[in-house]
Amino acid sequence: MNLLMSSYEGLAAMTNMVSSDLGPVYGSGINSAISEAVSRKIIESFDPQVADSKYNETEQLPEYIEAMIPHQVWRKTIYRLSERHPGSTMLSAALQHIADQGYQAEMMSLSSAPLHTHIFYSLLAECLENMSPANEENIHQKLGELITA
């Protein structure tokens, strides 16, 4: 437990564990309150140089990032980090991995998406694929969907 608490690497896992223990006692609201507090702490303490250095050594995402991706609250934390640190190679790789896992629609609202061209192009390609069944009758509707996406 001390190792988990010593860095942000274990905070998401520890939060999930504490939330599952406290949820039955205090109700589901405690889960989101704890998660949001820990998310803020991760964002405050994140050091992109350290993260990028570790990532560049292995060219693989840390296990804690892999564990965060299935949980929406932690994906949002990664999104917020990427908007705060758009030049981070580790966060860029995490965003690509999130997109590869099928969460592209969630990522469309990221203001930093155009900075990560590989993600931007995959989102654009998905939007254009959704337009492909357009014909003269529904082209205006399809263009409207593309603009609001």
Coordinates of C-alpha atoms in Angstrom, one line a residue:
M1 CA 0.0 0.0 0.0
N2 CA 2.9 2.4 0.8
L3 CA 4.3 1.9 -2.7
L4 CA 0.9 2.7 -4.2
M5 CA 0.7 5.9 -2.2
S6 CA 4.3 7.0 -2.9
S7 CA 3.5 8.3 -6.4
Y8 CA 0.6 9.1 -8.7
E9 CA 1.3 5.8 -10.5
G10 CA -0.9 3.9 -8.0
L11 CA -3.4 6.5 -7.2
A12 CA -6.1 5.5 -9.7
A13 CA -5.9 1.8 -8.6
M14 CA -5.9 2.8 -4.9
T15 CA -8.9 5.1 -5.5
N16 CA -10.9 2.4 -7.2
M17 CA -10.1 0.1 -4.2
V18 CA -11.1 2.6 -1.6
S19 CA -14.2 3.7 -3.5
S20 CA -15.4 0.1 -3.8
D21 CA -14.9 -0.4 0.0
L22 CA -16.6 2.9 1.0
G23 CA -19.4 2.9 -1.6
P24 CA -21.7 0.5 0.2
V25 CA -21.3 2.5 3.4
Y26 CA -21.6 6.1 2.1
G27 CA -23.4 5.6 -1.2
S28 CA -22.3 6.1 -4.8
G29 CA -21.7 9.8 -4.4
I30 CA -18.5 9.0 -2.4
N31 CA -17.0 7.3 -5.4
S32 CA -17.2 10.3 -7.6
A33 CA -16.0 12.7 -4.8
I34 CA -13.0 10.5 -4.1
S35 CA -12.2 10.0 -7.8
E36 CA -12.4 13.8 -8.6
A37 CA -10.2 14.6 -5.6
V38 CA -7.6 12.1 -6.7
S39 CA -7.8 13.2 -10.3
R40 CA -7.1 16.8 -9.3
K41 CA -4.1 15.6 -7.3
I42 CA -2.8 13.6 -10.3
I43 CA -3.1 16.7 -12.5
E44 CA -1.4 18.9 -10.0
S45 CA 1.6 16.5 -9.4
F46 CA 2.1 15.2 -13.0
D47 CA 5.5 15.9 -14.4
P48 CA 5.6 15.5 -18.2
Q49 CA 9.4 15.4 -18.3
V50 CA 9.6 12.4 -15.9
A51 CA 6.7 10.6 -17.7
D52 CA 8.2 11.2 -21.1
S53 CA 11.6 10.1 -19.9
K54 CA 10.2 6.8 -18.6
Y55 CA 8.1 6.3 -21.7
N56 CA 11.0 7.1 -24.1
E57 CA 13.2 4.4 -22.4
T58 CA 10.7 1.6 -23.1
E59 CA 8.4 3.0 -25.8
Q60 CA 5.6 1.3 -23.9
L61 CA 2.8 2.8 -21.8
P62 CA 3.2 2.2 -18.1
E63 CA 0.9 -0.4 -16.6
Y64 CA -0.9 2.2 -14.5
I65 CA -2.0 3.9 -17.7
E66 CA -3.3 0.6 -19.1
A67 CA -5.3 0.1 -15.9
M68 CA -6.8 3.6 -16.1
I69 CA -8.2 3.3 -19.6
P70 CA -11.2 1.1 -18.9
H71 CA -12.5 3.7 -16.4
Q72 CA -14.1 6.9 -17.7
V73 CA -13.0 9.0 -14.8
W74 CA -9.4 8.1 -15.4
R75 CA -9.6 8.6 -19.2
K76 CA -11.0 12.1 -18.5
T77 CA -7.9 12.7 -16.2
I78 CA -5.7 11.7 -19.1
Y79 CA -7.6 14.0 -21.4
R80 CA -7.2 16.9 -19.0
L81 CA -3.5 16.1 -18.6
S82 CA -3.1 16.1 -22.4
E83 CA -4.7 19.5 -22.7
R84 CA -2.4 20.8 -20.0
H85 CA 0.7 19.2 -21.5
P86 CA 0.1 18.9 -25.3
G87 CA 3.7 18.2 -26.0
S88 CA 4.0 15.1 -23.8
T89 CA 5.0 12.0 -25.9
M90 CA 3.7 9.7 -23.2
L91 CA 0.3 11.4 -23.0
S92 CA 0.1 11.4 -26.8
A93 CA 0.8 7.7 -26.9
A94 CA -1.9 7.2 -24.1
L95 CA -4.4 9.2 -26.3
Q96 CA -3.6 7.0 -29.3
H97 CA -4.1 3.9 -27.2
I98 CA -7.4 5.2 -25.8
A99 CA -8.5 5.9 -29.4
D100 CA -7.4 2.4 -30.4
Q101 CA -9.5 1.0 -27.6
G102 CA -12.6 2.5 -29.2
Y103 CA -13.2 5.7 -27.3
Q104 CA -12.8 8.1 -30.3
A105 CA -16.2 9.7 -29.8
E106 CA -15.2 10.7 -26.3
M107 CA -12.1 12.3 -27.6
M108 CA -13.8 14.6 -30.2
S109 CA -14.3 17.3 -27.7
L110 CA -10.6 17.6 -26.8
S111 CA -9.2 21.0 -27.6
S112 CA -5.8 19.3 -28.0
A113 CA -6.9 16.7 -30.5
P114 CA -5.6 18.7 -33.5
L115 CA -2.2 18.8 -31.9
H116 CA -2.1 15.0 -31.9
T117 CA -2.3 14.6 -35.7
H118 CA -2.5 10.8 -35.6
I119 CA -5.6 11.0 -33.4
F120 CA -7.1 14.0 -35.3
Y121 CA -6.8 12.1 -38.6
S122 CA -8.4 9.0 -37.2
L123 CA -11.3 11.1 -35.8
L124 CA -11.6 12.9 -39.1
A125 CA -11.6 9.6 -41.0
E126 CA -14.4 8.3 -38.7
C127 CA -16.5 11.4 -39.3
L128 CA -16.0 11.1 -43.1
E129 CA -16.9 7.4 -43.0
N130 CA -20.1 8.3 -41.2
M131 CA -20.8 10.7 -44.1
S132 CA -20.3 8.1 -46.8
P133 CA -23.9 7.0 -47.1
A134 CA -24.8 10.7 -47.9
N135 CA -26.9 11.3 -51.0
E136 CA -28.7 14.4 -52.4
E137 CA -31.6 14.0 -50.0
N138 CA -29.6 13.8 -46.8
I139 CA -26.3 15.6 -47.6
H140 CA -27.3 18.7 -45.6
Q141 CA -28.2 16.5 -42.6
K142 CA -24.9 14.6 -42.9
L143 CA -22.9 17.9 -43.2
G144 CA -24.6 19.2 -40.1
E145 CA -23.7 16.0 -38.2
L146 CA -20.1 16.4 -39.3
I147 CA -19.9 20.0 -38.1
T148 CA -21.4 19.3 -34.7
A149 CA -19.3 16.1 -34.2

